[in-house]
Amino acid sequence: NLAFVRTYREINSSFDALEALGADAVRQRITAKASGRQAPGDFLDVVASLDTSHFGSVMAVATIAGSETTAFTTAWLLHHLAQDPSAYARARNEVLAWFEAAGGEDAALAEFSTAKLPYLEGAVLETLRLHPVADGFLMTHVASEDFEAAGKRFKKDTLVVPLFKMAMRKDMLRSGWNDIDAFDP
């Protein structure tokens, strides 16, 4: 589909611009450090200490994966809990019991561990199963050479979109899951 390829190229162009912006910011930080200015010790300093041939990519991934995926996963989790009052009550009661056992909210947060909140952890994992981050389109690849997959031949420059969620659904059906679309922490 020509429209899909055009959209793919536009997205790649946006990623290239983001990578260039990140690379420029890191170069400025490296130059400032070299001139003796005190660095703030933030994420940009960490990226500036890495192999400079990849810092633009690191910045692009951190910008997108570090914020959007967390926000989307949290939104989906809240949606599923709002749609299932018993799941919401169970998760809420687990958190409240954890706060009480730890001696209050501040003490509980100081020793946070998902192992102490197994139902909530299960709800997050279930959300990720139903709505995996970076599934499909962001993981596209253009084949650098001819290849064969699943008994089919593909030519160089073929746009490849791995469909992890679809593969996972097939495995779940084969293993006997009844309702693979249900939220069931």
JSON list of C-alpha atoms in Angstrom, two decimals:
[
{"chain": "A", "resi": 1, "resn": "ASN", "atom": "CA", "xyz": [0.00, 0.00, 0.00]},
{"chain": "A", "resi": 2, "resn": "LEU", "atom": "CA", "xyz": [1.54, 3.26, -1.19]},
{"chain": "A", "resi": 3, "resn": "ALA", "atom": "CA", "xyz": [-0.08, 5.35, 1.58]},
{"chain": "A", "resi": 4, "resn": "PHE", "atom": "CA", "xyz": [1.40, 3.06, 4.23]},
{"chain": "A", "resi": 5, "resn": "VAL", "atom": "CA", "xyz": [4.90, 3.35, 2.72]},
{"chain": "A", "resi": 6, "resn": "ARG", "atom": "CA", "xyz": [4.52, 7.16, 2.54]},
{"chain": "A", "resi": 7, "resn": "THR", "atom": "CA", "xyz": [3.43, 7.27, 6.21]},
{"chain": "A", "resi": 8, "resn": "TYR", "atom": "CA", "xyz": [6.32, 4.98, 7.16]},
{"chain": "A", "resi": 9, "resn": "ARG", "atom": "CA", "xyz": [8.78, 7.33, 5.40]},
{"chain": "A", "resi": 10, "resn": "GLU", "atom": "CA", "xyz": [7.26, 10.36, 7.15]},
{"chain": "A", "resi": 11, "resn": "ILE", "atom": "CA", "xyz": [7.64, 8.68, 10.53]},
{"chain": "A", "resi": 12, "resn": "ASN", "atom": "CA", "xyz": [11.23, 7.73, 9.72]},
{"chain": "A", "resi": 13, "resn": "SER", "atom": "CA", "xyz": [11.87, 11.34, 8.73]},
{"chain": "A", "resi": 14, "resn": "SER", "atom": "CA", "xyz": [10.48, 12.48, 12.10]},
{"chain": "A", "resi": 15, "resn": "PHE", "atom": "CA", "xyz": [12.74, 10.00, 13.89]},
{"chain": "A", "resi": 16, "resn": "ASP", "atom": "CA", "xyz": [15.70, 11.30, 11.89]},
{"chain": "A", "resi": 17, "resn": "ALA", "atom": "CA", "xyz": [14.87, 14.86, 12.98]},
{"chain": "A", "resi": 18, "resn": "LEU", "atom": "CA", "xyz": [14.54, 13.76, 16.61]},
{"chain": "A", "resi": 19, "resn": "GLU", "atom": "CA", "xyz": [17.84, 11.89, 16.38]},
{"chain": "A", "resi": 20, "resn": "ALA", "atom": "CA", "xyz": [19.55, 14.97, 14.93]},
{"chain": "A", "resi": 21, "resn": "LEU", "atom": "CA", "xyz": [18.12, 17.15, 17.70]},
{"chain": "A", "resi": 22, "resn": "GLY", "atom": "CA", "xyz": [19.34, 14.70, 20.36]},
{"chain": "A", "resi": 23, "resn": "ALA", "atom": "CA", "xyz": [22.77, 14.42, 18.75]},
{"chain": "A", "resi": 24, "resn": "ASP", "atom": "CA", "xyz": [23.07, 18.20, 18.67]},
{"chain": "A", "resi": 25, "resn": "ALA", "atom": "CA", "xyz": [22.14, 18.50, 22.36]},
{"chain": "A", "resi": 26, "resn": "VAL", "atom": "CA", "xyz": [24.71, 15.87, 23.32]},
{"chain": "A", "resi": 27, "resn": "ARG", "atom": "CA", "xyz": [27.41, 17.53, 21.18]},
{"chain": "A", "resi": 28, "resn": "GLN", "atom": "CA", "xyz": [26.72, 20.82, 22.96]},
{"chain": "A", "resi": 29, "resn": "ARG", "atom": "CA", "xyz": [27.05, 19.06, 26.34]},
{"chain": "A", "resi": 30, "resn": "ILE", "atom": "CA", "xyz": [30.34, 17.42, 25.30]},
{"chain": "A", "resi": 31, "resn": "THR", "atom": "CA", "xyz": [31.68, 20.79, 24.12]},
{"chain": "A", "resi": 32, "resn": "ALA", "atom": "CA", "xyz": [30.62, 22.48, 27.37]},
{"chain": "A", "resi": 33, "resn": "LYS", "atom": "CA", "xyz": [32.30, 19.74, 29.42]},
{"chain": "A", "resi": 34, "resn": "ALA", "atom": "CA", "xyz": [35.50, 20.01, 27.36]},
{"chain": "A", "resi": 35, "resn": "SER", "atom": "CA", "xyz": [35.63, 23.75, 28.03]},
{"chain": "A", "resi": 36, "resn": "GLY", "atom": "CA", "xyz": [35.54, 23.08, 31.77]},
{"chain": "A", "resi": 37, "resn": "ARG", "atom": "CA", "xyz": [31.93, 24.02, 32.56]},
{"chain": "A", "resi": 38, "resn": "GLN", "atom": "CA", "xyz": [30.31, 22.03, 35.35]},
{"chain": "A", "resi": 39, "resn": "ALA", "atom": "CA", "xyz": [27.83, 19.48, 34.02]},
{"chain": "A", "resi": 40, "resn": "PRO", "atom": "CA", "xyz": [24.49, 19.10, 35.83]},
{"chain": "A", "resi": 41, "resn": "GLY", "atom": "CA", "xyz": [24.87, 15.30, 36.10]},
{"chain": "A", "resi": 42, "resn": "ASP", "atom": "CA", "xyz": [21.61, 14.50, 34.35]},
{"chain": "A", "resi": 43, "resn": "PHE", "atom": "CA", "xyz": [20.52, 11.96, 31.72]},
{"chain": "A", "resi": 44, "resn": "LEU", "atom": "CA", "xyz": [22.12, 14.01, 28.95]},
{"chain": "A", "resi": 45, "resn": "ASP", "atom": "CA", "xyz": [25.50, 13.65, 30.70]},
{"chain": "A", "resi": 46, "resn": "VAL", "atom": "CA", "xyz": [25.07, 9.89, 30.78]},
{"chain": "A", "resi": 47, "resn": "VAL", "atom": "CA", "xyz": [24.25, 9.82, 27.07]},
{"chain": "A", "resi": 48, "resn": "ALA", "atom": "CA", "xyz": [27.23, 12.10, 26.36]},
{"chain": "A", "resi": 49, "resn": "SER", "atom": "CA", "xyz": [29.52, 9.53, 28.00]},
{"chain": "A", "resi": 50, "resn": "LEU", "atom": "CA", "xyz": [28.38, 6.76, 25.62]},
{"chain": "A", "resi": 51, "resn": "ASP", "atom": "CA", "xyz": [29.75, 5.79, 22.22]},
{"chain": "A", "resi": 52, "resn": "THR", "atom": "CA", "xyz": [29.07, 8.96, 20.23]},
{"chain": "A", "resi": 53, "resn": "SER", "atom": "CA", "xyz": [28.11, 7.07, 17.08]},
{"chain": "A", "resi": 54, "resn": "HIS", "atom": "CA", "xyz": [24.80, 6.08, 18.73]},
{"chain": "A", "resi": 55, "resn": "PHE", "atom": "CA", "xyz": [23.80, 8.99, 20.94]},
{"chain": "A", "resi": 56, "resn": "GLY", "atom": "CA", "xyz": [21.10, 10.29, 18.62]},
{"chain": "A", "resi": 57, "resn": "SER", "atom": "CA", "xyz": [19.40, 6.91, 18.56]},
{"chain": "A", "resi": 58, "resn": "VAL", "atom": "CA", "xyz": [19.68, 6.58, 22.34]},
{"chain": "A", "resi": 59, "resn": "MET", "atom": "CA", "xyz": [18.05, 9.99, 22.77]},
{"chain": "A", "resi": 60, "resn": "ALA", "atom": "CA", "xyz": [15.22, 9.16, 20.35]},
{"chain": "A", "resi": 61, "resn": "VAL", "atom": "CA", "xyz": [14.47, 5.85, 22.05]},
{"chain": "A", "resi": 62, "resn": "ALA", "atom": "CA", "xyz": [14.66, 7.38, 25.54]},
{"chain": "A", "resi": 63, "resn": "THR", "atom": "CA", "xyz": [12.37, 10.23, 24.54]},
{"chain": "A", "resi": 64, "resn": "ILE", "atom": "CA", "xyz": [9.70, 7.98, 23.08]},
{"chain": "A", "resi": 65, "resn": "ALA", "atom": "CA", "xyz": [10.06, 4.77, 25.09]},
{"chain": "A", "resi": 66, "resn": "GLY", "atom": "CA", "xyz": [10.71, 6.58, 28.35]},
{"chain": "A", "resi": 67, "resn": "SER", "atom": "CA", "xyz": [7.48, 8.53, 28.39]},
{"chain": "A", "resi": 68, "resn": "GLU", "atom": "CA", "xyz": [4.86, 7.37, 25.93]},
{"chain": "A", "resi": 69, "resn": "THR", "atom": "CA", "xyz": [5.00, 3.69, 26.81]},
{"chain": "A", "resi": 70, "resn": "THR", "atom": "CA", "xyz": [4.60, 4.36, 30.52]},
{"chain": "A", "resi": 71, "resn": "ALA", "atom": "CA", "xyz": [1.74, 6.78, 29.95]},
{"chain": "A", "resi": 72, "resn": "PHE", "atom": "CA", "xyz": [-0.09, 4.44, 27.56]},
{"chain": "A", "resi": 73, "resn": "THR", "atom": "CA", "xyz": [0.36, 1.41, 29.81]},
{"chain": "A", "resi": 74, "resn": "THR", "atom": "CA", "xyz": [-0.87, 3.35, 32.84]},
{"chain": "A", "resi": 75, "resn": "ALA", "atom": "CA", "xyz": [-3.88, 4.63, 30.91]},
{"chain": "A", "resi": 76, "resn": "TRP", "atom": "CA", "xyz": [-4.79, 1.11, 29.75]},
{"chain": "A", "resi": 77, "resn": "LEU", "atom": "CA", "xyz": [-4.34, -0.27, 33.28]},
{"chain": "A", "resi": 78, "resn": "LEU", "atom": "CA", "xyz": [-6.65, 2.39, 34.71]},
{"chain": "A", "resi": 79, "resn": "HIS", "atom": "CA", "xyz": [-9.16, 1.72, 31.92]},
{"chain": "A", "resi": 80, "resn": "HIS", "atom": "CA", "xyz": [-9.23, -2.02, 32.66]},
{"chain": "A", "resi": 81, "resn": "LEU", "atom": "CA", "xyz": [-9.51, -1.49, 36.42]},
{"chain": "A", "resi": 82, "resn": "ALA", "atom": "CA", "xyz": [-12.36, 1.00, 35.87]},
{"chain": "A", "resi": 83, "resn": "GLN", "atom": "CA", "xyz": [-14.17, -1.55, 33.67]},
{"chain": "A", "resi": 84, "resn": "ASP", "atom": "CA", "xyz": [-13.81, -4.33, 36.25]},
{"chain": "A", "resi": 85, "resn": "PRO", "atom": "CA", "xyz": [-14.93, -3.21, 39.75]},
{"chain": "A", "resi": 86, "resn": "SER", "atom": "CA", "xyz": [-13.82, -6.46, 41.41]},
{"chain": "A", "resi": 87, "resn": "ALA", "atom": "CA", "xyz": [-10.31, -6.18, 39.92]},
{"chain": "A", "resi": 88, "resn": "TYR", "atom": "CA", "xyz": [-10.18, -2.53, 41.00]},
{"chain": "A", "resi": 89, "resn": "ALA", "atom": "CA", "xyz": [-11.29, -3.40, 44.55]},
{"chain": "A", "resi": 90, "resn": "ARG", "atom": "CA", "xyz": [-8.76, -6.21, 44.82]},
{"chain": "A", "resi": 91, "resn": "ALA", "atom": "CA", "xyz": [-5.87, -4.02, 43.60]},
{"chain": "A", "resi": 92, "resn": "ARG", "atom": "CA", "xyz": [-6.95, -1.14, 45.85]},
{"chain": "A", "resi": 93, "resn": "ASN", "atom": "CA", "xyz": [-7.28, -3.36, 48.91]},
{"chain": "A", "resi": 94, "resn": "GLU", "atom": "CA", "xyz": [-3.87, -4.90, 48.25]},
{"chain": "A", "resi": 95, "resn": "VAL", "atom": "CA", "xyz": [-2.24, -1.43, 48.09]},
{"chain": "A", "resi": 96, "resn": "LEU", "atom": "CA", "xyz": [-4.06, -0.20, 51.22]},
{"chain": "A", "resi": 97, "resn": "ALA", "atom": "CA", "xyz": [-3.05, -3.34, 53.16]},
{"chain": "A", "resi": 98, "resn": "TRP", "atom": "CA", "xyz": [0.53, -2.87, 52.01]},
{"chain": "A", "resi": 99, "resn": "PHE", "atom": "CA", "xyz": [0.55, 0.78, 53.19]},
{"chain": "A", "resi": 100, "resn": "GLU", "atom": "CA", "xyz": [-0.89, -0.25, 56.56]},
{"chain": "A", "resi": 101, "resn": "ALA", "atom": "CA", "xyz": [1.57, -3.14, 57.06]},
{"chain": "A", "resi": 102, "resn": "ALA", "atom": "CA", "xyz": [4.52, -0.86, 56.22]},
{"chain": "A", "resi": 103, "resn": "GLY", "atom": "CA", "xyz": [3.43, 1.80, 58.70]},
{"chain": "A", "resi": 104, "resn": "GLY", "atom": "CA", "xyz": [2.04, 4.37, 56.30]},
{"chain": "A", "resi": 105, "resn": "GLU", "atom": "CA", "xyz": [2.32, 5.57, 52.73]},
{"chain": "A", "resi": 106, "resn": "ASP", "atom": "CA", "xyz": [5.81, 7.13, 53.06]},
{"chain": "A", "resi": 107, "resn": "ALA", "atom": "CA", "xyz": [7.30, 4.01, 54.64]},
{"chain": "A", "resi": 108, "resn": "ALA", "atom": "CA", "xyz": [5.64, 1.77, 52.04]},
{"chain": "A", "resi": 109, "resn": "LEU", "atom": "CA", "xyz": [6.97, 3.83, 49.13]},
{"chain": "A", "resi": 110, "resn": "ALA", "atom": "CA", "xyz": [10.47, 3.86, 50.64]},
{"chain": "A", "resi": 111, "resn": "GLU", "atom": "CA", "xyz": [10.58, 0.07, 50.41]},
{"chain": "A", "resi": 112, "resn": "PHE", "atom": "CA", "xyz": [8.58, -0.38, 47.21]},
{"chain": "A", "resi": 113, "resn": "SER", "atom": "CA", "xyz": [8.68, -3.82, 45.60]},
{"chain": "A", "resi": 114, "resn": "THR", "atom": "CA", "xyz": [6.19, -5.34, 43.19]},
{"chain": "A", "resi": 115, "resn": "ALA", "atom": "CA", "xyz": [6.78, -8.68, 44.96]},
{"chain": "A", "resi": 116, "resn": "LYS", "atom": "CA", "xyz": [4.75, -7.19, 47.83]},
{"chain": "A", "resi": 117, "resn": "LEU", "atom": "CA", "xyz": [1.87, -6.38, 45.46]},
{"chain": "A", "resi": 118, "resn": "PRO", "atom": "CA", "xyz": [1.35, -9.58, 43.42]},
{"chain": "A", "resi": 119, "resn": "TYR", "atom": "CA", "xyz": [-2.18, -8.78, 42.25]},
{"chain": "A", "resi": 120, "resn": "LEU", "atom": "CA", "xyz": [-1.23, -5.27, 41.10]},
{"chain": "A", "resi": 121, "resn": "GLU", "atom": "CA", "xyz": [1.84, -6.65, 39.37]},
{"chain": "A", "resi": 122, "resn": "GLY", "atom": "CA", "xyz": [-0.38, -9.23, 37.65]},
{"chain": "A", "resi": 123, "resn": "ALA", "atom": "CA", "xyz": [-2.73, -6.43, 36.55]},
{"chain": "A", "resi": 124, "resn": "VAL", "atom": "CA", "xyz": [0.19, -4.52, 35.01]},
{"chain": "A", "resi": 125, "resn": "LEU", "atom": "CA", "xyz": [1.48, -7.65, 33.26]},
{"chain": "A", "resi": 126, "resn": "GLU", "atom": "CA", "xyz": [-2.02, -8.42, 32.00]},
{"chain": "A", "resi": 127, "resn": "THR", "atom": "CA", "xyz": [-2.27, -4.87, 30.65]},
{"chain": "A", "resi": 128, "resn": "LEU", "atom": "CA", "xyz": [1.05, -5.34, 28.85]},
{"chain": "A", "resi": 129, "resn": "ARG", "atom": "CA", "xyz": [-0.20, -8.64, 27.41]},
{"chain": "A", "resi": 130, "resn": "LEU", "atom": "CA", "xyz": [-3.35, -7.00, 26.05]},
{"chain": "A", "resi": 131, "resn": "HIS", "atom": "CA", "xyz": [-1.63, -3.79, 24.94]},
{"chain": "A", "resi": 132, "resn": "PRO", "atom": "CA", "xyz": [2.07, -4.48, 24.31]},
{"chain": "A", "resi": 133, "resn": "VAL", "atom": "CA", "xyz": [4.28, -1.44, 23.94]},
{"chain": "A", "resi": 134, "resn": "ALA", "atom": "CA", "xyz": [6.10, -0.83, 20.66]},
{"chain": "A", "resi": 135, "resn": "ASP", "atom": "CA", "xyz": [4.16, -3.59, 18.96]},
{"chain": "A", "resi": 136, "resn": "GLY", "atom": "CA", "xyz": [4.31, -3.61, 15.21]},
{"chain": "A", "resi": 137, "resn": "PHE", "atom": "CA", "xyz": [4.66, -0.28, 13.46]},
{"chain": "A", "resi": 138, "resn": "LEU", "atom": "CA", "xyz": [7.48, 1.21, 15.54]},
{"chain": "A", "resi": 139, "resn": "MET", "atom": "CA", "xyz": [9.42, -2.02, 15.10]},
{"chain": "A", "resi": 140, "resn": "THR", "atom": "CA", "xyz": [9.31, -2.03, 11.30]},
{"chain": "A", "resi": 141, "resn": "HIS", "atom": "CA", "xyz": [12.38, -2.95, 9.32]},
{"chain": "A", "resi": 142, "resn": "VAL", "atom": "CA", "xyz": [13.34, -2.78, 5.66]},
{"chain": "A", "resi": 143, "resn": "ALA", "atom": "CA", "xyz": [15.04, -6.00, 4.58]},
{"chain": "A", "resi": 144, "resn": "SER", "atom": "CA", "xyz": [18.68, -5.43, 3.64]},
{"chain": "A", "resi": 145, "resn": "GLU", "atom": "CA", "xyz": [18.78, -8.61, 1.57]},
{"chain": "A", "resi": 146, "resn": "ASP", "atom": "CA", "xyz": [16.48, -11.32, 0.19]},
{"chain": "A", "resi": 147, "resn": "PHE", "atom": "CA", "xyz": [15.30, -13.73, 2.91]},
{"chain": "A", "resi": 148, "resn": "GLU", "atom": "CA", "xyz": [12.92, -16.58, 3.65]},
{"chain": "A", "resi": 149, "resn": "ALA", "atom": "CA", "xyz": [10.50, -16.77, 6.58]},
{"chain": "A", "resi": 150, "resn": "ALA", "atom": "CA", "xyz": [7.66, -19.20, 7.27]},
{"chain": "A", "resi": 151, "resn": "GLY", "atom": "CA", "xyz": [8.32, -20.89, 3.93]},
{"chain": "A", "resi": 152, "resn": "LYS", "atom": "CA", "xyz": [7.91, -17.68, 1.92]},
{"chain": "A", "resi": 153, "resn": "ARG", "atom": "CA", "xyz": [10.58, -15.73, 0.01]},
{"chain": "A", "resi": 154, "resn": "PHE", "atom": "CA", "xyz": [10.92, -11.98, 0.48]},
{"chain": "A", "resi": 155, "resn": "LYS", "atom": "CA", "xyz": [12.99, -9.60, -1.63]},
{"chain": "A", "resi": 156, "resn": "LYS", "atom": "CA", "xyz": [15.48, -6.99, -0.49]},
{"chain": "A", "resi": 157, "resn": "ASP", "atom": "CA", "xyz": [13.82, -3.66, 0.49]},
{"chain": "A", "resi": 158, "resn": "THR", "atom": "CA", "xyz": [10.61, -5.41, 1.60]},
{"chain": "A", "resi": 159, "resn": "LEU", "atom": "CA", "xyz": [8.96, -3.61, 4.52]},
{"chain": "A", "resi": 160, "resn": "VAL", "atom": "CA", "xyz": [8.83, -6.09, 7.40]},
{"chain": "A", "resi": 161, "resn": "VAL", "atom": "CA", "xyz": [6.40, -5.52, 10.29]},
{"chain": "A", "resi": 162, "resn": "PRO", "atom": "CA", "xyz": [6.74, -8.08, 13.08]},
{"chain": "A", "resi": 163, "resn": "LEU", "atom": "CA", "xyz": [3.36, -8.77, 14.62]},
{"chain": "A", "resi": 164, "resn": "PHE", "atom": "CA", "xyz": [4.31, -9.91, 18.11]},
{"chain": "A", "resi": 165, "resn": "LYS", "atom": "CA", "xyz": [0.79, -9.63, 19.48]},
{"chain": "A", "resi": 166, "resn": "MET", "atom": "CA", "xyz": [-0.62, -11.80, 16.69]},
{"chain": "A", "resi": 167, "resn": "ALA", "atom": "CA", "xyz": [2.04, -14.47, 17.29]},
{"chain": "A", "resi": 168, "resn": "MET", "atom": "CA", "xyz": [1.39, -14.37, 21.03]},
{"chain": "A", "resi": 169, "resn": "ARG", "atom": "CA", "xyz": [-2.36, -14.78, 20.47]},
{"chain": "A", "resi": 170, "resn": "LYS", "atom": "CA", "xyz": [-1.77, -17.89, 18.32]},
{"chain": "A", "resi": 171, "resn": "ASP", "atom": "CA", "xyz": [0.42, -19.41, 21.04]},
{"chain": "A", "resi": 172, "resn": "MET", "atom": "CA", "xyz": [-2.22, -18.66, 23.68]},
{"chain": "A", "resi": 173, "resn": "LEU", "atom": "CA", "xyz": [-4.98, -20.28, 21.62]},
{"chain": "A", "resi": 174, "resn": "ARG", "atom": "CA", "xyz": [-2.81, -23.37, 21.05]},
{"chain": "A", "resi": 175, "resn": "SER", "atom": "CA", "xyz": [-2.12, -23.64, 24.78]},
{"chain": "A", "resi": 176, "resn": "GLY", "atom": "CA", "xyz": [-5.83, -23.65, 25.65]},
{"chain": "A", "resi": 177, "resn": "TRP", "atom": "CA", "xyz": [-6.67, -20.12, 26.79]},
{"chain": "A", "resi": 178, "resn": "ASN", "atom": "CA", "xyz": [-10.42, -19.59, 26.51]},
{"chain": "A", "resi": 179, "resn": "ASP", "atom": "CA", "xyz": [-10.86, -15.85, 26.33]},
{"chain": "A", "resi": 180, "resn": "ILE", "atom": "CA", "xyz": [-7.59, -14.29, 25.26]},
{"chain": "A", "resi": 181, "resn": "ASP", "atom": "CA", "xyz": [-9.10, -10.80, 25.08]},
{"chain": "A", "resi": 182, "resn": "ALA", "atom": "CA", "xyz": [-10.32, -10.76, 28.70]},
{"chain": "A", "resi": 183, "resn": "PHE", "atom": "CA", "xyz": [-8.53, -8.73, 31.37]},
{"chain": "A", "resi": 184, "resn": "ASP", "atom": "CA", "xyz": [-7.76, -11.38, 33.96]},
{"chain": "A", "resi": 185, "resn": "PRO", "atom": "CA", "xyz": [-4.89, -10.53, 36.33]}
]
